Short mmCIF file of C-alpha atoms in Angstrom, two decimals:
data_model
loop_
_atom_site.label_atom_id
_atom_site.label_comp_id
_atom_site.label_asym_id
_atom_site.label_seq_id
_atom_site.Cartn_x
_atom_site.Cartn_y
_atom_site.Cartn_z
CA MET H 1 -0.05 0.03 -0.41
CA TYR H 2 2.78 2.32 1.19
CA GLU H 3 4.66 1.31 -1.03
CA THR H 4 2.27 2.23 -4.58
CA ILE H 5 2.18 5.57 -3.39
CA ALA H 6 5.94 5.68 -2.53
CA PHE H 7 5.93 4.43 -5.75
CA TYR H 8 3.51 7.01 -7.81
CA LEU H 9 4.98 9.31 -5.58
CA PHE H 10 8.46 9.47 -6.58
CA SER H 11 7.42 8.64 -10.24
CA ALA H 12 5.72 11.77 -11.02
CA LEU H 13 7.86 13.07 -9.39
CA THR H 14 11.73 12.36 -11.10
CA ILE H 15 8.76 12.30 -14.75
CA GLY H 16 8.52 15.99 -13.66
CA LEU H 17 11.31 17.47 -12.70
CA PHE H 18 13.58 15.52 -16.18
CA LEU H 19 10.63 17.32 -18.00
CA ILE H 20 12.47 20.52 -16.17
CA THR H 21 15.24 20.17 -17.23
CA VAL H 22 13.89 19.45 -20.98
CA PHE H 23 12.43 21.94 -21.75
CA SER H 24 13.21 24.45 -19.41
CA LYS H 25 15.48 27.90 -20.40
CA ASN H 26 17.06 28.36 -17.75
CA VAL H 27 19.73 26.39 -16.46
CA LEU H 28 19.43 26.91 -12.62
CA TYR H 29 16.25 24.93 -12.93
CA ALA H 30 17.59 22.37 -15.42
CA MET H 31 19.53 21.39 -13.44
CA THR H 32 18.76 21.57 -9.83
CA SER H 33 16.04 19.53 -11.42
CA LEU H 34 17.87 16.86 -12.73
CA ALA H 35 19.85 16.70 -9.38
CA ALA H 36 16.49 16.14 -7.62
CA GLY H 37 15.73 13.75 -10.25
CA MET H 38 18.02 12.19 -10.35
CA VAL H 39 18.22 11.76 -6.21
CA LEU H 40 14.35 10.49 -6.16
CA ILE H 41 15.98 7.69 -8.49
CA SER H 42 17.21 6.30 -6.19
CA GLY H 43 14.19 6.25 -3.60
CA PHE H 44 12.93 3.84 -6.01
CA PHE H 45 15.96 1.90 -5.07
CA PHE H 46 14.95 1.96 -1.05
CA ILE H 47 11.89 0.58 -2.47
CA LEU H 48 13.06 -2.23 -3.98
CA GLY H 49 14.96 -2.66 -1.10
CA ALA H 50 18.67 -2.56 -2.53
CA ASP H 51 19.43 0.01 -0.24
CA PHE H 52 23.23 -0.24 -0.86
CA LEU H 53 22.93 0.61 -4.63
CA GLY H 54 20.06 4.07 -3.54
CA VAL H 55 22.51 5.29 -1.90
CA VAL H 56 25.21 4.67 -4.24
CA GLN H 57 23.39 6.44 -6.89
CA LEU H 58 22.66 9.30 -4.40
CA ILE H 59 26.05 10.18 -3.72
CA VAL H 60 27.63 9.16 -6.79
CA TYR H 61 25.21 11.82 -9.22
CA VAL H 62 25.01 14.09 -6.02
CA GLY H 63 29.38 13.71 -6.98
CA ALA H 64 28.71 14.07 -10.37
CA ILE H 65 26.42 17.21 -10.82
CA MET H 66 28.63 18.99 -8.63
CA ALA H 67 30.58 18.46 -11.18
CA LEU H 68 28.42 19.64 -13.74
CA TYR H 69 26.78 22.69 -11.75
CA SER H 70 30.53 23.85 -12.33
CA PHE H 71 30.31 23.45 -16.13
CA ALA H 72 27.65 25.74 -16.28
CA MET H 73 28.94 27.81 -14.01
CA MET H 74 31.98 28.94 -16.30
CA PHE H 75 29.41 29.24 -19.14
CA PHE H 76 26.37 30.14 -18.69
CA ASP H 77 24.87 32.61 -17.05
CA SER H 78 22.41 31.54 -14.24
CA THR H 79 20.09 34.34 -14.04
CA LYS H 80 18.90 34.22 -17.12
CA SER H 81 17.84 32.49 -19.99
CA ILE H 82 19.50 30.69 -23.14
CA LYS H 83 18.16 31.14 -26.36
CA GLU H 84 18.89 27.82 -28.26
CA LYS H 85 19.47 27.77 -31.95
CA ASN H 86 17.91 24.90 -33.26
CA THR H 87 18.44 24.97 -36.74
CA ASN H 88 15.86 21.29 -37.54
CA PRO H 89 13.74 21.41 -35.61
CA ALA H 90 11.57 18.49 -36.85
CA LEU H 91 14.72 16.28 -37.20
CA ILE H 92 15.55 16.52 -33.83
CA PHE H 93 12.27 16.00 -33.42
CA VAL H 94 11.94 12.84 -35.56
CA LEU H 95 14.98 11.36 -34.16
CA GLY H 96 14.13 11.95 -30.44
CA GLY H 97 11.03 10.06 -30.84
CA LEU H 98 12.56 7.09 -31.98
CA SER H 99 14.97 6.92 -29.85
CA ALA H 100 12.83 7.01 -26.82
CA LEU H 101 10.28 4.73 -28.23
CA SER H 102 12.75 2.26 -28.70
CA LEU H 103 14.06 2.13 -25.51
CA VAL H 104 11.01 1.94 -24.31
CA LEU H 105 10.42 -1.25 -26.20
CA MET H 106 13.07 -2.18 -25.42
CA PHE H 107 12.59 -2.35 -21.33
CA ALA H 108 9.53 -3.60 -22.25
CA ALA H 109 10.56 -6.28 -23.97
CA PRO H 110 10.74 -8.51 -21.33
CA ILE H 111 8.76 -7.42 -18.73
CA TYR H 112 5.65 -7.72 -21.29
CA ASN H 113 7.24 -11.23 -22.04
CA GLU H 114 7.12 -12.08 -18.46
CA SER H 115 10.70 -13.78 -19.07
CA ILE H 116 11.99 -11.26 -16.82
CA GLN H 117 13.80 -12.90 -13.35
CA ALA H 118 16.37 -12.14 -10.75
CA LEU H 119 19.65 -14.42 -11.86
CA TYR H 120 21.49 -13.24 -8.55
CA PRO H 121 18.09 -12.90 -5.56
CA MET H 122 18.83 -10.86 -2.85
CA HIS H 123 20.12 -12.90 0.22
CA GLU H 124 17.95 -12.58 3.10
CA GLY H 125 20.26 -12.41 6.33
CA VAL H 126 23.21 -10.43 4.43
CA GLY H 127 23.24 -7.09 3.22
CA ASN H 128 23.50 -5.66 -0.10
CA ALA H 129 26.89 -4.19 -0.36
CA GLN H 130 28.11 -8.07 0.46
CA ASP H 131 25.47 -9.46 -2.45
CA VAL H 132 26.86 -6.82 -4.31
CA GLY H 133 30.50 -7.13 -3.92
CA ILE H 134 30.52 -10.99 -4.53
CA VAL H 135 28.68 -10.49 -8.37
CA LEU H 136 30.67 -7.58 -9.00
CA PHE H 137 34.48 -9.76 -7.94
CA THR H 138 33.11 -12.75 -8.82
CA LYS H 139 30.34 -12.72 -12.69
CA TYR H 140 31.41 -8.99 -14.11
CA LEU H 141 35.09 -9.06 -12.94
CA ILE H 142 36.16 -7.77 -16.18
CA PRO H 143 33.37 -5.24 -16.85
CA PHE H 144 34.34 -4.19 -13.41
CA GLU H 145 38.40 -3.99 -15.13
CA VAL H 146 37.74 -2.75 -18.49
CA ALA H 147 35.46 -0.23 -16.89
CA ALA H 148 38.42 0.63 -14.07
CA VAL H 149 40.79 1.16 -17.16
CA MET H 150 38.59 3.45 -18.80
CA LEU H 151 37.89 5.87 -15.49
CA LEU H 152 42.21 5.94 -15.76
CA VAL H 153 42.44 6.25 -19.05
CA ALA H 154 40.11 9.60 -19.38
CA MET H 155 41.41 10.36 -15.63
CA ILE H 156 45.45 10.48 -17.48
CA SER H 157 44.14 12.51 -20.54
CA GLY H 158 41.90 14.44 -18.63
CA ILE H 159 45.95 15.51 -17.15
CA ILE H 160 47.17 16.06 -20.01
CA LEU H 161 44.65 17.98 -22.15
CA ALA H 162 44.56 20.57 -18.20
CA GLY H 163 48.03 20.26 -17.31
CA LYS H 164 50.26 22.15 -20.16
CA LYS H 165 51.19 25.25 -17.31
CA MET H 166 51.94 23.17 -14.75
CA ASP H 167 54.33 24.31 -13.43
CA GLN H 168 53.35 27.95 -13.52
CA SER H 169 51.68 28.51 -10.92
CA LEU H 170 48.13 30.16 -10.63
CA THR H 171 48.35 32.05 -8.02
CA LYS H 172 51.25 33.96 -8.49
CA ASP H 173 51.04 36.30 -11.52
CA THR H 174 53.91 36.63 -12.42
CA CYS H 175 52.58 37.74 -15.92
CA VAL H 176 51.52 41.14 -13.85
CA ASP H 177 55.25 41.55 -12.42
CA ASP H 178 56.68 40.90 -16.09
CA GLU H 179 55.40 43.69 -18.21
CA ILE H 180 55.01 46.32 -15.08
CA LEU H 181 59.42 44.97 -15.49
CA ILE H 182 59.05 45.44 -19.07
CA LYS H 183 56.77 49.11 -18.46
CA LYS H 184 60.56 49.35 -15.77
CA ASP H 185 62.89 48.95 -18.38
CA VAL H 186 60.98 50.52 -21.80
CA LYS H 187 61.27 53.94 -19.51
CA MET Q 1 25.39 -7.85 26.20
CA GLU Q 2 24.32 -5.33 23.90
CA THR Q 3 22.72 -8.48 21.89
CA THR Q 4 20.95 -9.69 23.74
CA LEU Q 5 20.26 -5.88 24.91
CA VAL Q 6 18.94 -5.94 21.02
CA GLN Q 7 16.60 -8.84 20.99
CA ASN Q 8 15.11 -7.89 24.28
CA LEU Q 9 13.79 -4.21 22.33
CA PRO Q 10 10.30 -3.38 22.08
CA GLU Q 11 8.76 -3.70 18.40
CA VAL Q 12 9.33 -0.41 16.78
CA THR Q 13 5.77 0.98 15.90
CA ALA Q 14 4.94 4.06 13.09
CA ALA Q 15 4.16 6.67 16.08
CA GLY Q 16 7.58 6.01 18.12
CA VAL Q 17 9.15 6.72 15.12
CA ILE Q 18 7.30 9.69 14.25
CA ILE Q 19 7.61 11.24 17.80
CA LYS Q 20 11.27 10.13 17.30
CA ALA Q 21 11.89 12.04 14.13
CA ILE Q 22 10.18 15.28 16.27
CA LEU Q 23 12.39 14.63 19.46
CA ILE Q 24 15.84 14.35 17.21
CA LEU Q 25 13.82 18.04 15.19
CA ALA Q 26 12.88 19.47 18.48
CA VAL Q 27 15.97 18.75 20.32
CA ILE Q 28 18.96 19.36 17.78
CA ALA Q 29 17.10 22.68 16.96
CA ALA Q 30 17.10 23.90 20.41
CA ILE Q 31 20.76 23.04 20.21
CA ALA Q 32 21.48 24.32 17.56
CA GLY Q 33 20.69 27.59 18.24
CA PHE Q 34 22.43 27.43 21.42
CA GLY Q 35 25.73 26.15 19.98
CA THR Q 36 25.87 30.40 19.22
CA PHE Q 37 25.56 30.87 21.77
CA ILE Q 38 28.42 28.05 23.43
CA GLU Q 39 30.94 29.33 20.15
CA ARG Q 40 30.39 32.92 21.04
CA LYS Q 41 31.39 32.20 25.15
CA VAL Q 42 33.93 30.18 23.89
CA LEU Q 43 35.31 32.01 20.87
CA ALA Q 44 35.81 34.90 23.27
CA PHE Q 45 37.22 32.80 26.35
CA MET Q 46 39.65 31.59 24.06
CA GLN Q 47 41.22 35.22 22.54
CA ARG Q 48 40.32 37.20 25.90
CA ARG Q 49 36.92 38.58 25.71
CA LEU Q 50 33.66 37.88 27.68
CA GLY Q 51 32.13 37.47 24.36
CA PRO Q 52 27.43 38.20 24.89
CA MET Q 53 26.79 39.26 28.51
CA HIS Q 54 24.21 41.63 28.20
CA VAL Q 55 21.03 40.42 27.79
CA GLY Q 56 19.86 38.13 31.22
CA PRO Q 57 22.42 36.21 32.76
CA TYR Q 58 26.07 35.82 31.78
CA GLY Q 59 24.69 36.85 28.12
CA LEU Q 60 22.60 33.58 28.32
CA LEU Q 61 19.16 34.97 27.01
CA GLN Q 62 20.78 36.91 23.95
CA LEU Q 63 20.16 33.23 22.08
CA VAL Q 64 15.64 34.86 22.57
CA ALA Q 65 17.02 38.73 21.14
CA ASP Q 66 18.39 36.72 18.62
CA GLY Q 67 15.91 34.47 17.37
CA ILE Q 68 13.85 37.12 17.89
CA LYS Q 69 15.13 39.15 15.33
CA LEU Q 70 15.64 36.19 12.46
CA PHE Q 71 12.38 35.74 13.06
CA THR Q 72 10.91 39.30 12.69
CA LYS Q 73 13.81 40.94 10.23
CA GLU Q 74 12.29 42.00 7.06
CA ASP Q 75 12.94 38.49 4.33
CA ILE Q 76 14.52 40.25 0.69
CA VAL Q 77 14.87 38.89 -3.19
CA PRO Q 78 17.01 40.42 -4.37
CA GLN Q 79 15.83 42.05 -7.62
CA ASN Q 80 17.46 39.97 -10.66
CA ALA Q 81 17.78 36.49 -8.70
CA ASN Q 82 15.76 33.81 -9.55
CA SER Q 83 13.29 33.70 -6.74
CA LEU Q 84 12.40 30.55 -6.87
CA ILE Q 85 15.58 28.47 -6.50
CA PHE Q 86 16.19 31.85 -3.72
CA LYS Q 87 14.06 30.26 -2.30
CA ILE Q 88 14.12 26.41 -2.09
CA ALA Q 89 18.14 26.95 -1.95
CA PRO Q 90 18.61 26.89 2.43
CA SER Q 91 15.21 24.61 3.52
CA ILE Q 92 17.49 22.03 0.69
CA THR Q 93 20.87 23.00 3.61
CA ALA Q 94 18.36 22.71 6.37
CA ALA Q 95 16.37 19.34 4.74
CA THR Q 96 18.99 17.32 4.01
CA ALA Q 97 20.96 18.52 7.66
CA PHE Q 98 18.01 16.58 9.47
CA ILE Q 99 17.63 13.63 7.27
CA ALA Q 100 20.57 12.74 7.64
CA LEU Q 101 19.62 12.39 11.20
CA ALA Q 102 17.26 10.12 10.82
CA ALA Q 103 20.22 7.22 10.76
CA VAL Q 104 22.40 8.08 13.13
CA PRO Q 105 21.78 6.92 16.86
CA VAL Q 106 20.93 10.21 19.43
CA PHE Q 107 19.67 9.92 22.33
CA PRO Q 108 18.90 6.57 24.28
CA ASP Q 109 15.88 4.49 23.15
CA PHE Q 110 13.65 4.52 25.57
CA THR Q 111 9.14 3.77 26.39
CA ILE Q 112 6.16 6.41 27.41
CA PRO Q 113 5.37 5.70 30.19
CA GLU Q 114 1.72 3.86 30.43
CA TRP Q 115 -0.19 7.12 32.34
CA VAL Q 116 0.47 9.63 29.69
CA PRO Q 117 -2.59 9.82 27.13
CA LEU Q 118 -2.84 8.86 23.93
CA LEU Q 119 0.84 7.56 23.53
CA GLY Q 120 0.96 5.69 26.52
CA GLY Q 121 3.22 2.41 25.95
CA VAL Q 122 5.02 3.37 22.52
CA PHE Q 123 8.96 2.00 22.30
CA VAL Q 124 11.05 5.48 20.69
CA PRO Q 125 13.65 3.24 18.71
CA SER Q 126 17.49 5.42 19.43
CA ILE Q 127 18.10 5.72 16.07
CA ALA Q 128 14.97 6.96 13.56
CA ALA Q 129 15.30 5.16 10.30
CA ASP Q 130 17.95 1.53 12.02
CA LEU Q 131 19.62 1.84 8.01
CA ASN Q 132 22.15 -1.80 7.47
CA ILE Q 133 24.33 0.56 5.70
CA GLY Q 134 23.11 3.85 8.06
CA ILE Q 135 26.81 5.39 7.84
CA LEU Q 136 26.87 5.62 4.10
CA PHE Q 137 23.35 6.75 3.29
CA VAL Q 138 24.45 10.00 6.20
CA LEU Q 139 28.06 10.63 4.30
CA GLY Q 140 25.51 10.74 1.15
CA MET Q 141 22.60 13.48 2.48
CA MET Q 142 25.51 15.30 4.12
CA ALA Q 143 26.68 16.15 0.63
CA ALA Q 144 24.42 16.47 -1.17
CA GLY Q 145 23.31 19.14 1.53
CA LEU Q 146 25.44 21.05 0.04
CA TYR Q 147 23.68 22.17 -2.63
CA GLY Q 148 21.83 24.36 -0.85
CA PRO Q 149 25.07 26.90 -0.40
CA LEU Q 150 25.34 26.25 -4.54
CA LEU Q 151 22.37 26.71 -6.02
CA ALA Q 152 21.65 30.16 -3.06
CA GLY Q 153 25.80 31.46 -4.43
CA MET Q 154 24.23 30.46 -8.40
CA ALA Q 155 20.92 32.16 -7.74
CA GLN Q 156 21.25 35.68 -5.92
CA ALA Q 157 22.78 37.25 -9.36
CA ASN Q 158 26.03 38.91 -7.36
CA LYS Q 159 29.62 38.08 -6.99
CA TRP Q 160 30.80 36.70 -3.62
CA GLY Q 161 27.61 34.86 -4.18
CA ILE Q 162 29.62 33.05 -7.83
CA ILE Q 163 32.96 32.93 -5.60
CA GLY Q 164 31.37 31.71 -3.06
CA ALA Q 165 29.59 28.49 -5.10
CA ALA Q 166 32.10 28.24 -6.95
CA ARG Q 167 34.14 27.74 -3.80
CA THR Q 168 31.75 25.21 -2.84
CA ALA Q 169 32.10 23.75 -5.45
CA ILE Q 170 35.95 22.88 -5.46
CA GLN Q 171 35.33 21.93 -1.80
CA PHE Q 172 32.57 19.63 -1.41
CA LEU Q 173 35.06 17.47 -5.26
CA SER Q 174 38.10 18.13 -2.56
CA TYR Q 175 37.02 16.66 0.60
CA GLU Q 176 34.47 14.29 -0.67
CA VAL Q 177 37.67 11.62 -1.67
CA VAL Q 178 38.88 11.42 1.73
CA THR Q 179 36.24 11.51 3.70
CA GLY Q 180 34.99 8.11 2.51
CA LEU Q 181 38.36 6.95 2.06
CA SER Q 182 40.01 7.41 4.99
CA ILE Q 183 36.10 5.79 6.49
CA LEU Q 184 36.62 2.65 4.49
CA ALA Q 185 39.79 1.81 6.55
CA PRO Q 186 36.83 1.05 10.18
CA ILE Q 187 34.15 -0.21 7.21
CA MET Q 188 36.54 -3.58 6.50
CA LEU Q 189 38.13 -3.93 10.43
CA VAL Q 190 34.03 -4.24 11.33
CA GLY Q 191 32.63 -5.40 8.00
CA SER Q 192 28.88 -3.26 8.18
CA LEU Q 193 27.92 -0.25 7.09
CA SER Q 194 25.83 -0.09 10.57
CA PHE Q 195 26.31 2.05 13.27
CA VAL Q 196 24.69 -0.64 15.28
CA ASP Q 197 27.03 -2.94 14.36
CA PHE Q 198 29.82 -0.21 14.70
CA ASN Q 199 28.51 0.10 19.03
CA ASN Q 200 29.32 -3.23 19.55
CA ALA Q 201 32.56 -3.80 17.83
CA GLN Q 202 34.30 -1.66 19.60
CA ALA Q 203 32.02 -3.56 23.38
CA GLY Q 204 35.02 -3.96 25.92
CA GLY Q 205 36.44 -1.15 27.30
CA ILE Q 206 38.27 2.29 25.66
CA SER Q 207 40.99 -0.10 24.60
CA HIS Q 208 38.57 -1.70 22.09
CA TRP Q 209 38.00 1.10 20.89
CA LEU Q 210 39.12 1.82 16.54
CA ILE Q 211 40.79 5.30 17.26
CA TRP Q 212 43.91 2.82 18.89
CA GLN Q 213 43.13 0.05 15.47
CA GLN Q 214 43.10 2.78 12.53
CA PRO Q 215 44.44 6.39 14.12
CA VAL Q 216 45.27 7.82 10.59
CA ALA Q 217 41.90 7.14 9.36
CA PHE Q 218 41.14 8.87 12.35
CA VAL Q 219 42.59 12.35 11.30
CA LEU Q 220 42.20 12.79 8.20
CA PHE Q 221 37.93 12.13 9.04
CA LEU Q 222 38.60 14.05 11.31
CA ILE Q 223 39.94 16.94 8.52
CA ALA Q 224 36.87 16.11 6.00
CA GLY Q 225 34.84 16.85 8.39
CA PHE Q 226 35.23 19.71 9.34
CA ALA Q 227 35.96 20.90 5.55
CA GLU Q 228 32.34 19.71 5.69
CA THR Q 229 30.84 21.00 7.81
CA ASN Q 230 32.36 24.85 6.83
CA ARG Q 231 34.74 25.34 10.08
CA THR Q 232 37.10 27.16 9.77
CA PRO Q 233 40.41 26.67 9.21
CA PHE Q 234 37.68 25.30 5.82
CA ASP Q 235 35.46 27.72 5.69
CA LEU Q 236 35.78 29.12 2.97
CA LEU Q 237 32.80 29.43 1.38
CA GLU Q 238 31.69 32.64 3.21
CA HIS Q 239 34.81 33.49 4.31
CA GLU Q 240 34.01 37.15 5.48
CA ALA Q 241 37.84 38.77 4.63
CA GLU Q 242 37.66 37.54 0.97
CA VAL Q 243 34.20 37.25 -0.29
CA VAL Q 244 32.17 39.26 1.85
CA SER Q 245 29.59 36.91 3.54
CA GLY Q 246 30.08 33.95 0.10
CA TYR Q 247 26.76 32.24 -0.58
CA ALA Q 248 24.51 33.74 2.20
CA THR Q 249 25.57 37.92 1.34
CA GLU Q 250 21.88 38.47 0.33
CA TYR Q 251 20.49 36.04 2.98
CA SER Q 252 18.07 37.51 5.28
CA GLY Q 253 16.57 36.77 8.40
CA MET Q 254 14.74 33.00 8.55
CA ARG Q 255 16.78 31.90 5.52
CA TRP Q 256 20.40 33.07 7.06
CA GLY Q 257 18.65 31.26 9.90
CA MET Q 258 18.41 27.66 8.34
CA PHE Q 259 21.26 28.05 6.56
CA PHE Q 260 22.98 29.14 9.93
CA ILE Q 261 20.75 25.86 11.48
CA GLY Q 262 21.83 23.20 9.06
CA GLU Q 263 25.85 24.49 9.22
CA TYR Q 264 25.86 23.21 13.65
CA ALA Q 265 22.39 20.00 12.50
CA ASN Q 266 25.54 18.97 10.56
CA MET Q 267 28.43 19.31 13.49
CA ILE Q 268 26.54 17.40 15.00
CA THR Q 269 26.03 14.81 12.93
CA ILE Q 270 30.13 14.93 12.08
CA SER Q 271 30.55 14.66 16.44
CA ILE Q 272 28.02 11.66 16.24
CA ILE Q 273 30.04 9.90 13.38
CA ALA Q 274 33.26 11.14 14.63
CA ALA Q 275 31.49 9.27 17.91
CA VAL Q 276 29.93 6.41 17.34
CA VAL Q 277 33.19 5.31 14.44
CA PHE Q 278 36.05 5.53 16.35
CA LEU Q 279 35.55 6.01 20.39
CA GLY Q 280 33.09 3.34 21.07
CA GLY Q 281 29.79 5.09 20.52
CA TYR Q 282 27.18 4.60 23.21
CA SER Q 283 28.00 0.99 23.78
CA GLU Q 284 29.98 0.87 27.97
CA VAL Q 285 27.42 -0.69 29.50
CA GLY Q 286 25.22 2.06 31.66
CA ILE Q 287 26.64 4.90 31.13
CA GLY Q 288 26.77 4.38 27.57
CA TRP Q 289 23.49 7.88 26.43
CA LEU Q 290 26.56 9.93 29.00
CA THR Q 291 30.17 8.81 27.69
CA ILE Q 292 28.09 10.05 24.09
CA ILE Q 293 26.99 12.79 25.03
CA LEU Q 294 30.57 13.49 26.13
CA LYS Q 295 32.49 12.56 23.42
CA VAL Q 296 30.26 15.32 20.79
CA GLY Q 297 30.62 17.13 23.42
CA PHE Q 298 34.69 16.21 23.19
CA PHE Q 299 34.10 17.07 18.94
CA PHE Q 300 31.88 20.24 19.74
CA PHE Q 301 34.30 21.52 21.71
CA LEU Q 302 37.31 20.49 19.11
CA MET Q 303 35.88 22.69 16.11
CA LEU Q 304 34.77 26.05 18.32
CA TRP Q 305 39.13 25.18 19.44
CA VAL Q 306 40.90 24.87 15.91
CA ARG Q 307 38.48 27.77 14.68
CA ALA Q 308 39.64 30.35 17.89
CA ALA Q 309 43.48 28.97 16.92
CA TRP Q 310 44.04 28.31 13.48
CA PRO Q 311 43.73 30.98 10.44
CA HIS Q 312 41.80 29.70 6.79
CA VAL Q 313 43.71 28.48 4.35
CA ARG Q 314 43.20 29.37 0.38
CA PRO Q 315 41.21 27.44 -2.18
CA ASP Q 316 44.14 25.89 -3.77
CA GLN Q 317 44.90 25.00 -0.71
CA LEU Q 318 42.43 23.36 0.22
CA MET Q 319 42.95 21.20 -3.04
CA TRP Q 320 46.15 20.47 -2.53
CA LEU Q 321 45.77 19.07 0.72
CA CYS Q 322 42.92 17.24 0.22
CA TRP Q 323 44.89 15.23 -3.23
CA LYS Q 324 47.37 16.01 -3.32
CA VAL Q 325 48.46 14.61 0.18
CA LEU Q 326 45.18 13.21 2.12
CA MET Q 327 44.52 10.98 0.19
CA PRO Q 328 48.09 9.17 -1.49
CA ILE Q 329 47.52 8.97 2.55
CA ALA Q 330 43.93 7.02 2.84
CA VAL Q 331 44.73 4.92 -0.47
CA ILE Q 332 48.01 3.83 1.48
CA ASN Q 333 46.19 3.34 4.84
CA ILE Q 334 43.18 1.16 2.98
CA VAL Q 335 45.96 -0.84 1.36
CA ILE Q 336 47.87 -1.14 4.57
CA THR Q 337 44.62 -2.49 6.47
CA GLY Q 338 44.29 -5.34 3.70
CA ILE Q 339 47.48 -6.72 3.69
CA VAL Q 340 47.37 -6.76 7.75
CA MET Q 341 44.03 -7.75 7.42
CA MET Q 342 44.02 -10.58 4.75
CA VAL Q 343 47.73 -11.78 6.66
#
């Protein structure tokens, strides 16, 4: 009873918030509704009894969207609306609609067919964290390691892209000092 | 001993949880208000001043005066601000601080006596929501609390505010890694994410406290906890000397008060986590309720003490400290803990 109410509440809120994310032209509204939607998705995990995954969803997306905010802060004025340049709205509508439809069909097919079953059901008396850990380090070990390597690659390439002037201090404004010296020389 | 106690406890009902939630809200909000008075007094004595003295005996009623001022102050929303987000932001800080408190043990459990009308015989648990992943939930909720300062800074159309918001983001991205990694080593030793298991694992006197096995993790967690609650030396978000008041520049009245209550509730939460995870929690038989209050009080005092003793750090110093010093130490600590456990 409570779970049904909670499920429909979370569903309505999540869909509403993500609609705001897509349709809003204000970067602050879009980001905030995205963050709130991501937090609410963790509610579904709690309803299903997957406490650990719910908390992981919370922690990961809170951090990830915080990083996204910092980019939004750098590129946009958060108090004004943004004028979007849509060169071909019809094409975007068709492509977006088709991909959404195919995703829904992909996920709905096994449920409709009633052939969906839990390969690794939860054990009574064993915590969520242990269950996830056992599956992650036995059956899904190789995808797990590959994901780790991919993150490492992304991190190293990020450092290389950003780190061209890493030996110079950003806080000591050496350029200004140099300019002053040059002016003195000219005098 | 503790296990038999736990088995004999009555069933937790919805009424008990609701009473507990109201208790936490009322008591922690009051303590948070009282905390401001204690902070001013402690700082004053450390700086050879008297602090608030004029309102009431020893300035005790200063608290009431401040409360009346906050409640009756005009509530201003700046002209170009995004008013919806501006109004939501303070409640995010306050709400997440109290949601985090739902999963930590606050005050001992008790049963309401039978003679009380309506609620007689209801058992009130010590943890409102006894999740078996309590620590992760609390840390995640406290992390979500930083959306308050971030949104406040971005919504208020003020340059100091946006600097405060930017500092919120870098502070969050710096300390979050250290918090998680530092608390991972004790979690490995205990083998559980539940506060109750942590408490029971340390039953049996001071020599069983986890701080003796994990001193490095304790220091790292404390440093990250200071950054998490925006306490000096890491209060970059509202550094008065540099960015006026940071994210709170445009706030006044109760909205500002909600940021404040959230910050003090977070200080209490961090103190409780440190006390339960590293200092044995409430595991002493009989006087557990007293020792946990003393431990939490000690950590609260430590935060004020550090504020009086240390200067602020710069944002780049915080990032340097977290990513280049604390994170490698935390990783090495985890590896050593793992080796010791396996050998």
